[in-house]
Coordinates of C-alpha atoms and ligand atoms in Angstrom, one line a residue:
M1 CA 0.0 0.0 0.0
R2 CA 2.8 2.4 1.0
K3 CA 4.6 1.5 -2.2
I4 CA 1.5 2.4 -4.3
F5 CA 1.1 5.6 -2.4
L6 CA 4.7 6.5 -3.0
A7 CA 4.4 5.7 -6.7
I8 CA 1.4 7.9 -7.0
V9 CA 3.2 10.8 -5.3
M10 CA 6.3 10.3 -7.5
T11 CA 4.2 10.2 -10.6
L12 CA 2.4 13.4 -9.6
L13 CA 5.8 15.0 -9.0
G14 CA 6.9 13.9 -12.4
W15 CA 9.5 11.4 -11.2
G16 CA 7.6 8.3 -12.1
V17 CA 9.2 7.8 -15.5
Q18 CA 12.7 9.0 -14.6
A19 CA 14.5 5.8 -15.5
Q20 CA 13.6 2.4 -16.8
S21 CA 15.0 -0.3 -14.6
K22 CA 16.4 -3.4 -16.2
N23 CA 13.2 -5.4 -16.2
E24 CA 11.4 -2.5 -17.9
I25 CA 13.3 -3.1 -21.1
N26 CA 10.7 -4.7 -23.4
L27 CA 12.0 -4.7 -26.9
V28 CA 10.0 -6.4 -29.7
P29 CA 11.6 -8.0 -31.7
I30 CA 14.2 -9.0 -29.1
P31 CA 17.7 -8.0 -30.2
A32 CA 20.3 -10.7 -31.1
K33 CA 22.7 -9.4 -28.4
M34 CA 22.1 -7.0 -25.6
K35 CA 24.0 -6.1 -22.5
I36 CA 22.4 -3.8 -20.0
N37 CA 24.7 -1.5 -18.0
S38 CA 24.0 0.9 -15.2
G39 CA 23.0 4.5 -15.7
Q40 CA 21.1 6.3 -18.4
F41 CA 21.3 8.9 -21.1
V42 CA 18.7 11.7 -20.9
I43 CA 17.6 13.2 -24.2
R44 CA 17.0 16.9 -23.8
S45 CA 16.0 19.7 -26.1
N46 CA 19.7 20.6 -26.6
T47 CA 20.8 17.0 -27.5
S48 CA 21.7 16.8 -31.1
I49 CA 21.6 14.1 -33.8
V50 CA 24.9 13.9 -35.6
L51 CA 25.0 12.1 -39.0
S52 CA 28.2 10.7 -40.5
S53 CA 26.9 11.8 -43.9
D54 CA 24.1 14.1 -44.9
N55 CA 22.0 12.5 -47.5
P56 CA 18.2 12.0 -47.8
E57 CA 18.3 8.4 -46.7
M58 CA 20.2 9.2 -43.5
Q59 CA 17.8 12.1 -42.9
N60 CA 14.9 9.6 -43.3
A61 CA 16.6 7.2 -40.9
V62 CA 16.3 9.6 -38.1
A63 CA 13.2 11.6 -39.1
V64 CA 10.5 9.3 -37.7
F65 CA 12.3 9.3 -34.3
N66 CA 12.7 13.1 -34.3
N67 CA 9.0 13.7 -35.3
L68 CA 7.9 11.4 -32.5
L69 CA 10.0 13.3 -30.0
N70 CA 8.6 16.5 -31.2
R71 CA 5.0 15.2 -30.8
A72 CA 5.6 13.6 -27.4
G73 CA 8.3 15.9 -25.9
G74 CA 7.5 19.2 -27.6
F75 CA 11.0 19.6 -29.0
R76 CA 12.9 18.6 -32.1
L77 CA 16.6 17.7 -32.0
S78 CA 18.9 19.5 -34.3
V79 CA 20.3 17.2 -37.1
T80 CA 23.9 18.1 -38.1
V81 CA 27.0 16.6 -39.6
S82 CA 29.4 18.4 -37.3
P83 CA 31.2 16.1 -34.9
A84 CA 30.1 16.0 -31.3
S85 CA 31.5 14.0 -28.4
S86 CA 28.8 14.4 -25.8
N87 CA 25.0 15.0 -25.5
A88 CA 24.5 13.6 -28.9
I89 CA 23.0 10.7 -30.8
V90 CA 25.7 9.9 -33.3
C91 CA 24.6 7.9 -36.4
K92 CA 27.5 6.5 -38.3
L93 CA 27.6 4.3 -41.4
N94 CA 30.1 1.6 -40.8
P95 CA 31.0 -0.7 -43.8
A96 CA 32.5 -3.3 -41.4
I97 CA 29.1 -4.3 -40.2
S98 CA 28.2 -7.3 -42.3
N99 CA 24.4 -7.4 -42.4
A100 CA 22.8 -4.7 -44.5
E101 CA 19.9 -4.4 -42.0
G102 CA 22.0 -4.8 -38.9
Y103 CA 23.0 -2.1 -36.4
K104 CA 25.0 -1.5 -33.2
L105 CA 23.5 0.7 -30.5
S106 CA 25.6 1.9 -27.7
V107 CA 23.9 4.0 -25.0
Q108 CA 26.3 5.6 -22.6
K109 CA 25.7 8.3 -20.0
D110 CA 26.9 11.1 -22.2
L111 CA 26.6 9.7 -25.7
I112 CA 24.5 7.4 -27.9
T113 CA 26.0 5.8 -30.9
V114 CA 24.1 4.0 -33.7
E115 CA 26.2 2.3 -36.3
A116 CA 25.1 0.4 -39.4
K117 CA 26.2 -0.6 -42.8
T118 CA 23.2 1.2 -44.4
P119 CA 20.7 4.0 -43.5
Q120 CA 18.1 1.2 -43.1
G121 CA 20.2 -0.3 -40.3
I122 CA 20.4 3.1 -38.7
F123 CA 16.6 3.4 -38.9
Y124 CA 16.3 0.1 -37.1
G125 CA 18.7 1.3 -34.4
M126 CA 16.5 4.4 -34.0
Q127 CA 13.4 2.1 -33.6
T128 CA 15.2 0.3 -30.8
L129 CA 16.0 3.6 -29.2
R130 CA 12.4 4.6 -29.5
Q131 CA 11.4 1.4 -27.6
L132 CA 14.0 2.0 -24.9
L133 CA 12.4 5.4 -24.1
P134 CA 9.5 5.6 -21.7
F135 CA 6.2 4.5 -23.2
Q136 CA 5.0 8.1 -23.2
I137 CA 7.2 8.6 -26.3
E138 CA 4.2 7.2 -28.2
R139 CA 1.7 9.7 -26.8
P140 CA 0.9 13.3 -27.6
Y141 CA 2.7 15.9 -25.5
L142 CA 2.7 15.4 -21.7
S143 CA 4.8 17.5 -19.4
N144 CA 7.2 16.1 -16.8
V145 CA 8.5 13.1 -18.7
V146 CA 12.2 12.6 -18.5
W147 CA 13.4 11.1 -21.8
A148 CA 15.8 8.7 -20.2
V149 CA 17.3 5.8 -22.1
P150 CA 18.9 3.0 -20.1
C151 CA 22.6 2.4 -20.8
V152 CA 22.9 -0.7 -23.1
E153 CA 25.1 -2.2 -25.7
I154 CA 23.2 -3.9 -28.5
E155 CA 24.4 -5.7 -31.5
D156 CA 21.5 -6.7 -33.7
E157 CA 20.6 -8.1 -37.1
P158 CA 17.7 -9.9 -38.6
R159 CA 17.5 -13.6 -39.0
F160 CA 15.6 -13.4 -42.4
V161 CA 15.6 -10.9 -45.2
H162 CA 11.8 -11.0 -45.8
R163 CA 9.7 -9.9 -42.8
G164 CA 6.2 -8.7 -43.6
L165 CA 2.5 -8.6 -43.5
M166 CA 0.0 -8.8 -46.3
L167 CA -3.2 -6.8 -46.3
D168 CA -6.2 -7.6 -48.5
V169 CA -7.9 -4.4 -49.5
C170 CA -10.2 -6.1 -52.0
R171 CA -12.8 -7.8 -49.9
H172 CA -12.9 -4.6 -47.8
F173 CA -11.3 -1.4 -49.0
M174 CA -8.9 0.3 -46.6
P175 CA -8.4 4.0 -46.9
K176 CA -5.0 5.5 -47.8
E177 CA -4.6 7.0 -44.3
F178 CA -4.9 3.5 -42.8
I179 CA -2.2 2.2 -45.2
F180 CA 0.1 4.8 -43.8
K181 CA -0.7 3.7 -40.2
F182 CA -0.2 0.1 -41.2
I183 CA 3.2 0.9 -42.7
D184 CA 4.2 2.7 -39.5
M185 CA 3.3 -0.4 -37.5
L186 CA 5.4 -2.6 -39.8
A187 CA 8.4 -0.3 -39.4
Y188 CA 8.0 -0.1 -35.7
H189 CA 8.5 -3.9 -35.5
K190 CA 11.4 -3.8 -38.0
M191 CA 9.5 -5.5 -40.7
N192 CA 10.6 -4.5 -44.2
T193 CA 7.8 -5.7 -46.5
F194 CA 4.2 -4.7 -47.1
H195 CA 2.4 -7.1 -49.5
W196 CA -0.5 -5.2 -50.9
H197 CA -3.3 -7.5 -52.2
L198 CA -4.8 -5.2 -54.8
T199 CA -7.1 -7.3 -57.0
D200 CA -9.6 -10.0 -56.3
D201 CA -13.1 -11.2 -57.2
Q202 CA -14.8 -8.6 -54.9
G203 CA -13.0 -5.6 -56.1
W204 CA -10.1 -4.2 -58.3
R205 CA -8.4 -1.5 -56.2
I206 CA -5.7 0.1 -58.4
E207 CA -6.2 2.6 -61.1
I208 CA -4.9 1.3 -64.5
K209 CA -4.9 4.2 -67.0
K210 CA -5.2 1.9 -70.1
Y211 CA -8.2 0.0 -68.7
P212 CA -10.5 2.6 -67.0
K213 CA -13.3 0.1 -66.6
L214 CA -11.3 -1.8 -64.0
T215 CA -12.0 0.9 -61.5
Q216 CA -15.2 2.3 -63.0
I217 CA -16.8 -1.1 -62.9
G218 CA -14.4 -3.5 -61.1
A219 CA -13.9 -1.4 -58.0
F220 CA -17.6 -1.5 -56.9
R221 CA -20.0 -4.2 -56.0
N222 CA -23.8 -4.0 -55.6
R223 CA -24.1 -6.3 -52.7
T224 CA -22.1 -8.0 -49.9
L225 CA -22.8 -11.1 -48.0
E226 CA -24.0 -10.3 -44.5
G227 CA -22.8 -12.4 -41.6
R228 CA -21.5 -15.9 -41.7
Y229 CA -21.1 -17.8 -45.0
T230 CA -24.2 -20.1 -45.3
S231 CA -25.9 -22.3 -47.9
P232 CA -27.4 -20.2 -50.8
D233 CA -31.0 -20.4 -49.5
K234 CA -30.0 -18.8 -46.1
R235 CA -27.8 -16.0 -47.4
K236 CA -28.5 -12.5 -46.4
W237 CA -27.2 -9.5 -48.4
D238 CA -26.3 -6.0 -47.6
N239 CA -27.4 -4.3 -50.8
T240 CA -25.4 -1.1 -50.3
R241 CA -23.1 -0.3 -53.2
Y242 CA -19.6 -0.8 -51.9
G243 CA -16.2 -0.1 -53.2
G244 CA -13.2 2.2 -53.7
F245 CA -9.8 2.3 -55.3
Y246 CA -6.4 4.0 -55.1
T247 CA -5.5 6.4 -57.9
Q248 CA -2.0 6.1 -59.3
E249 CA -1.2 9.4 -57.5
E250 CA -2.3 7.9 -54.2
I251 CA -0.3 4.8 -54.8
K252 CA 2.8 7.0 -55.4
E253 CA 2.2 8.7 -52.1
V254 CA 2.0 5.4 -50.3
I255 CA 5.2 4.1 -52.0
A256 CA 7.1 7.3 -51.0
Y257 CA 5.8 7.0 -47.4
A258 CA 6.9 3.3 -47.3
Q259 CA 10.3 4.1 -48.7
S260 CA 11.0 6.7 -46.1
R261 CA 10.4 3.9 -43.6
F262 CA 12.5 1.4 -45.4
I263 CA 9.6 -0.7 -46.4
N264 CA 9.3 -2.4 -49.8
I265 CA 5.8 -2.8 -51.1
I266 CA 5.1 -5.9 -53.1
P267 CA 2.0 -5.3 -55.2
E268 CA -0.2 -8.3 -56.0
V269 CA -2.2 -8.7 -59.2
E270 CA -4.0 -12.0 -59.0
M271 CA -4.1 -14.4 -62.0
P272 CA -5.5 -16.6 -63.4
G273 CA -8.1 -16.9 -60.6
H274 CA -9.7 -14.5 -58.2
A275 CA -10.4 -12.4 -61.3
V276 CA -14.1 -11.8 -61.3
A277 CA -13.9 -8.0 -60.8
A278 CA -11.6 -7.8 -63.8
L279 CA -13.9 -10.0 -65.8
A280 CA -16.9 -8.0 -64.9
S281 CA -15.1 -5.0 -66.4
Y282 CA -13.8 -6.8 -69.5
P283 CA -15.8 -10.0 -69.9
E284 CA -14.0 -10.8 -73.2
L285 CA -11.0 -12.0 -71.1
S286 CA -13.0 -15.0 -69.8
C287 CA -13.7 -18.3 -71.5
T288 CA -17.5 -17.9 -71.6
G289 CA -17.8 -14.2 -72.4
G290 CA -19.8 -13.4 -69.3
P291 CA -21.6 -11.3 -68.3
F292 CA -20.3 -11.1 -64.7
E293 CA -20.9 -9.0 -61.7
V294 CA -18.3 -8.0 -59.1
E295 CA -18.7 -10.6 -56.4
G296 CA -20.4 -9.9 -53.1
L297 CA -19.9 -13.4 -51.9
W298 CA -16.6 -14.9 -50.5
G299 CA -14.9 -18.0 -51.8
V300 CA -13.4 -19.5 -54.9
F301 CA -15.1 -18.8 -58.3
N302 CA -15.0 -20.8 -61.5
D303 CA -14.7 -17.9 -63.9
I304 CA -11.0 -17.1 -64.3
Y305 CA -8.9 -15.5 -67.0
C306 CA -8.9 -17.4 -70.3
P307 CA -5.3 -17.9 -71.6
K308 CA -5.9 -16.2 -74.9
E309 CA -3.6 -13.7 -76.6
E310 CA -6.0 -10.9 -75.7
T311 CA -5.7 -11.8 -72.0
F312 CA -1.9 -11.9 -72.1
T313 CA -1.8 -8.5 -73.8
F314 CA -4.2 -7.1 -71.1
L315 CA -2.2 -8.6 -68.2
E316 CA 1.1 -7.3 -69.7
N317 CA -0.3 -3.8 -70.0
V318 CA -1.6 -3.9 -66.5
L319 CA 1.7 -5.3 -65.2
S320 CA 3.6 -2.6 -67.1
E321 CA 1.7 0.1 -65.3
V322 CA 2.2 -1.7 -62.0
I323 CA 5.9 -2.1 -62.6
D324 CA 6.3 1.6 -63.6
L325 CA 4.7 2.5 -60.2
F326 CA 6.3 0.1 -57.8
P327 CA 10.1 -0.1 -57.5
S328 CA 9.8 -3.6 -55.9
E329 CA 12.0 -6.3 -57.3
Y330 CA 9.2 -8.7 -56.7
I331 CA 5.8 -8.6 -58.2
H332 CA 3.2 -11.0 -56.8
I333 CA 1.0 -12.6 -59.5
G334 CA -1.2 -14.7 -57.2
G335 CA -1.7 -18.1 -58.8
D336 CA -3.9 -19.5 -56.0
E337 CA -7.3 -21.1 -56.1
A338 CA -7.9 -21.2 -59.8
P339 CA -10.5 -23.9 -60.6
K340 CA -10.0 -25.5 -64.0
V341 CA -13.6 -26.2 -64.9
R342 CA -13.9 -23.3 -67.5
W343 CA -10.6 -24.3 -69.1
Q344 CA -11.8 -27.9 -69.3
N345 CA -14.9 -26.8 -71.3
C346 CA -13.2 -24.2 -73.5
A347 CA -12.3 -25.0 -77.1
H348 CA -9.5 -22.4 -77.1
C349 CA -8.0 -23.8 -73.9
Q350 CA -8.1 -27.4 -75.1
A351 CA -6.6 -26.4 -78.5
L352 CA -3.8 -24.5 -76.6
I353 CA -3.1 -27.6 -74.4
K354 CA -2.7 -29.7 -77.6
K355 CA -0.6 -27.1 -79.5
E356 CA 1.8 -26.6 -76.6
G357 CA 2.0 -30.4 -75.8
L358 CA 0.7 -29.9 -72.3
K359 CA -0.7 -32.8 -70.2
D360 CA -3.6 -31.1 -68.6
E361 CA -5.1 -27.9 -67.2
H362 CA -2.6 -27.8 -64.4
E363 CA 0.2 -27.6 -67.0
L364 CA -1.8 -24.9 -68.7
Q365 CA -1.8 -22.9 -65.5
S366 CA 2.0 -23.5 -65.4
Y367 CA 2.3 -22.3 -69.0
F368 CA 0.2 -19.2 -68.1
I369 CA 2.5 -18.3 -65.1
K370 CA 5.7 -19.0 -67.1
R371 CA 4.6 -16.6 -69.8
I372 CA 3.9 -14.0 -67.2
E373 CA 7.2 -14.6 -65.5
K374 CA 9.0 -14.1 -68.8
F375 CA 7.3 -10.8 -69.3
V376 CA 8.0 -9.6 -65.7
E377 CA 11.6 -10.7 -66.1
S378 CA 11.9 -8.8 -69.4
K379 CA 11.2 -5.7 -67.2
G380 CA 14.0 -6.6 -64.8
R381 CA 11.7 -7.9 -62.0
R382 CA 10.8 -11.3 -60.5
I383 CA 7.6 -13.0 -59.7
I384 CA 6.2 -14.4 -56.4
G385 CA 3.2 -16.7 -56.4
W386 CA 1.1 -18.6 -53.9
D387 CA 2.1 -22.3 -53.5
E388 CA -0.4 -23.5 -56.2
I389 CA 2.1 -22.3 -58.8
L390 CA 3.9 -25.6 -58.0
E391 CA 1.1 -27.5 -59.7
G392 CA 2.0 -28.4 -63.2
G393 CA 5.6 -27.2 -62.8
L394 CA 7.2 -24.1 -61.3
A395 CA 8.2 -21.1 -63.5
P396 CA 12.0 -21.1 -63.6
N397 CA 12.8 -18.3 -61.2
A398 CA 9.6 -18.0 -59.2
T399 CA 9.6 -17.4 -55.5
V400 CA 6.9 -19.4 -53.7
M401 CA 4.7 -18.1 -50.9
S402 CA 3.6 -21.1 -48.9
W403 CA 0.2 -20.6 -47.4
R404 CA -1.4 -24.1 -47.3
G405 CA 0.8 -25.0 -44.4
E406 CA 4.5 -25.3 -45.1
A407 CA 4.6 -28.3 -47.4
G408 CA 4.6 -26.1 -50.6
G409 CA 7.5 -24.1 -49.2
I410 CA 9.5 -27.2 -48.4
E411 CA 8.8 -28.7 -51.9
A412 CA 9.8 -25.4 -53.5
A413 CA 13.0 -25.1 -51.5
K414 CA 13.9 -28.7 -52.5
Q415 CA 13.5 -27.6 -56.1
N416 CA 16.0 -24.8 -55.4
H417 CA 13.4 -22.0 -55.4
D418 CA 13.2 -19.2 -52.9
V419 CA 10.4 -19.4 -50.4
I420 CA 8.4 -17.1 -48.1
M421 CA 6.6 -19.0 -45.3
A422 CA 3.1 -17.8 -44.6
P423 CA 1.4 -21.0 -43.4
N424 CA -2.3 -20.5 -42.7
N425 CA -2.2 -22.7 -39.5
Y426 CA 0.2 -20.2 -37.9
F427 CA 0.2 -17.0 -39.9
Y428 CA -3.4 -16.4 -41.0
L429 CA -4.3 -13.3 -39.0
D430 CA -7.9 -13.4 -40.2
Y431 CA -8.4 -16.5 -38.1
Y432 CA -9.8 -16.3 -34.6
Q433 CA -7.2 -15.5 -31.9
A434 CA -9.4 -16.2 -28.9
D435 CA -12.5 -18.1 -28.0
P436 CA -14.9 -17.2 -30.9
K437 CA -17.7 -16.7 -28.4
T438 CA -15.8 -13.7 -27.1
Q439 CA -14.8 -12.3 -30.5
P440 CA -16.3 -10.4 -33.4
L441 CA -17.3 -12.6 -36.3
A442 CA -14.2 -14.0 -38.2
I443 CA -13.7 -16.4 -41.1
G444 CA -12.9 -19.3 -38.7
G445 CA -9.8 -21.2 -37.7
F446 CA -8.0 -20.7 -34.4
V447 CA -4.6 -19.1 -34.3
P448 CA -4.0 -17.5 -30.9
L449 CA -0.8 -15.6 -30.2
W450 CA 1.1 -18.5 -28.7
K451 CA 0.4 -20.5 -31.8
T452 CA 1.7 -17.9 -34.2
Y453 CA 4.7 -17.4 -32.0
S454 CA 5.5 -21.1 -31.9
Y455 CA 6.3 -21.3 -35.6
N456 CA 9.9 -21.9 -36.7
P457 CA 10.2 -21.2 -40.4
M458 CA 13.2 -23.4 -40.8
P459 CA 11.8 -26.9 -41.4
A460 CA 14.1 -29.7 -40.1
S461 CA 13.7 -31.7 -43.3
L462 CA 15.7 -29.2 -45.3
T463 CA 19.5 -29.5 -46.0
A464 CA 21.7 -26.5 -45.3
A465 CA 21.7 -25.6 -49.0
E466 CA 17.9 -25.9 -49.3
A467 CA 17.4 -23.9 -46.1
K468 CA 19.1 -20.9 -47.7
H469 CA 16.0 -20.6 -49.9
I470 CA 13.8 -19.7 -46.9
L471 CA 13.8 -15.9 -47.3
G472 CA 11.5 -15.3 -44.4
V473 CA 8.0 -14.9 -43.0
Q474 CA 4.7 -13.2 -43.6
G475 CA 1.4 -12.9 -41.8
N476 CA -1.7 -12.5 -44.0
I477 CA -4.7 -10.3 -43.2
W478 CA -7.6 -11.4 -45.5
T479 CA -10.6 -9.2 -45.0
E480 CA -13.7 -11.0 -45.9
Y481 CA -15.0 -10.5 -42.4
I482 CA -12.8 -7.5 -41.6
Q483 CA -15.0 -4.6 -42.6
D484 CA -12.9 -1.7 -41.3
S485 CA -9.5 -0.6 -40.3
D486 CA -10.3 -0.8 -36.6
Y487 CA -10.9 -4.5 -36.8
A488 CA -7.9 -5.0 -39.1
E489 CA -5.7 -3.5 -36.4
Y490 CA -7.3 -5.8 -33.9
M491 CA -6.5 -8.8 -36.0
A492 CA -3.0 -7.7 -37.0
F493 CA -1.6 -7.1 -33.6
P494 CA -0.2 -8.5 -31.3
R495 CA 0.1 -11.5 -33.7
G496 CA 1.9 -9.3 -36.3
A497 CA 4.5 -8.7 -33.6
A498 CA 5.0 -12.4 -33.2
V499 CA 5.6 -12.7 -37.0
A500 CA 8.1 -9.8 -36.7
E501 CA 10.0 -11.4 -33.9
I502 CA 10.1 -14.8 -35.7
G503 CA 11.5 -13.0 -38.8
W504 CA 14.1 -10.9 -36.9
S505 CA 15.3 -12.6 -33.7
P506 CA 17.5 -15.7 -33.3
Q507 CA 15.5 -18.8 -32.7
S508 CA 17.6 -19.5 -29.5
L509 CA 16.3 -16.3 -27.9
R510 CA 12.6 -16.9 -28.6
N511 CA 10.5 -17.9 -25.6
Y512 CA 6.8 -17.5 -25.4
P513 CA 6.3 -16.5 -21.7
D514 CA 9.0 -13.9 -22.1
F515 CA 7.5 -12.6 -25.4
K516 CA 4.1 -12.5 -23.8
Q517 CA 5.3 -10.3 -20.9
R518 CA 7.0 -8.0 -23.3
M519 CA 3.8 -7.7 -25.4
I520 CA 1.8 -6.9 -22.3
Q521 CA 4.1 -4.0 -21.7
M522 CA 4.0 -3.1 -25.4
F523 CA 0.3 -2.6 -25.2
K524 CA 0.9 0.7 -23.4
R525 CA 2.8 1.8 -26.5
Y526 CA 0.1 0.6 -28.9
D527 CA -2.3 2.7 -26.8
G528 CA -0.1 5.7 -27.2
I529 CA 0.1 5.1 -31.0
G530 CA -3.6 4.8 -31.1
W531 CA -3.5 1.2 -32.4
N532 CA -6.3 -1.1 -31.7
Y533 CA -5.2 -4.6 -30.7
C534 CA -6.5 -7.8 -29.2
N535 CA -5.6 -8.1 -25.5
A536 CA -6.8 -11.7 -25.0
I537 CA -3.4 -12.7 -23.6
L538 CA -4.2 -10.7 -20.5
K539 CA -6.7 -13.4 -19.6
E540 CA -4.6 -16.3 -20.9
A541 CA -3.5 -18.8 -18.1
E542 CA 0.2 -18.9 -17.6
Ligands
TNX601 C1 -7.4 -18.4 -49.0 S1 -4.4 -17.6 -49.1 C2 -7.1 -17.4 -49.9 C3 -7.8 -16.1 -49.9 C4 -8.8 -16.1 -48.7 C5 -8.2 -16.7 -47.5 C6 -9.1 -16.7 -46.3 C7 -4.8 -17.5 -50.5 C8 -3.7 -17.5 -51.4 N1 -6.1 -17.6 -50.9 O1 -8.3 -15.8 -51.1 O2 -9.1 -14.7 -48.5 O3 -7.9 -18.1 -47.8 O4 -8.4 -17.1 -45.2

């Protein structure tokens, strides 16, 4: 009781957040190496940030931190290139650091030093510094906070090169402002990839200048399934017209925002399946000629792109605009859930199978993807596809995103292809994360935080050479049942933080009870950021 009284008095006097004691360090993802020393560095309004070289990327590497300090502390640090030996945060590029995303952070009583091979590494060092500050750093201005950083020595680098989340903006459209916030959250957890699922049966969300109907028609649907998926006779519909899309100008803004936070955006244009919105706009690209309506129902649909010359021309033109917009080396071309029934009953498809000497419709899909790969490679880029692209033979250089468990990923690695692990049974963040009775309606499944966290993306069955093909991890947020950004935030975190730690931290340091305690502390920071999250772990038995 006396202790609580004392704490209240100290807080009122503004002393409550003077220093973080050792057990108050709650970094997520946990750094590869950290030594905690005694003492602290206090950031004051006259502390400066010193850069070893002044270029836009180095400025970016410290800008998020400085903006935050300005919001929370009411002051901005001067950023200079003049040498300083005390009361400074020195950011130095150091070519001797081997990992391009790694960094060293040394906090001493009179000086903080962040060293990295690249500005991206400096950025991650600054994110760690941010998490070492009192949680009030995430809140709007509050007087009386002492911006103390505990003295530490950290040497850190990621385990994997691909660490990301996917967001589906087709089933439910998410406004540009939310995409910015989502990118902030990725960067906060040292993730480097945002996979943007831009086309699907229920909506086409990216303006393509050459094909205006894609957004005039394809971006809107007349009805949406209400509530749980049921048999046709029991379905209820919300008949409100629903939709939205991003103009190319908006896409450019998002890309620039992501770049300044060292996030690569992988755009996804789905083919040959999940294409009803495109076919509603241009029915001549189908096998039957349509007509079609942009879907308001969830699921897998039989009408897919027909592999005719006209379709390839269309897709190449669409991809050209996408490639001109997005600097990403990888372009995701989907490839999942493409039923073959239309192709089986289509004279053109059957003739093509014969002409190309293909065995069946699976090999026709493989032919389709290989053609698209050739085109994407002619533009100097590479394709990623969902694990169905294994069926009928992989395109020569394709990277496989394994979603139906990890089997597809293992198979692809054994065939010497790069792999990103996104197994649904661990990483589908649209699945329930707590007892469904206590949760808003979701698609199904059950992936609580501990389950996500328990995944090790390095399957024991791979040889060392094959294991090199595992590029990393990704959590997927499909939005059939996620109508708005508030709910998307709730589904994305804290499980997204588990994905981030799996992707970044050494397996040997990962431990769920420890992670859970760090996450519970992290919630205070999410509150400050204004991020909605699921707090089911507060009720979870130890
Ligand atoms: C499967 S994962 C899909 C998506 C759905 C998701 C729902 C994948 C490549 N395809 O179209 O939205 O399940 O969990």
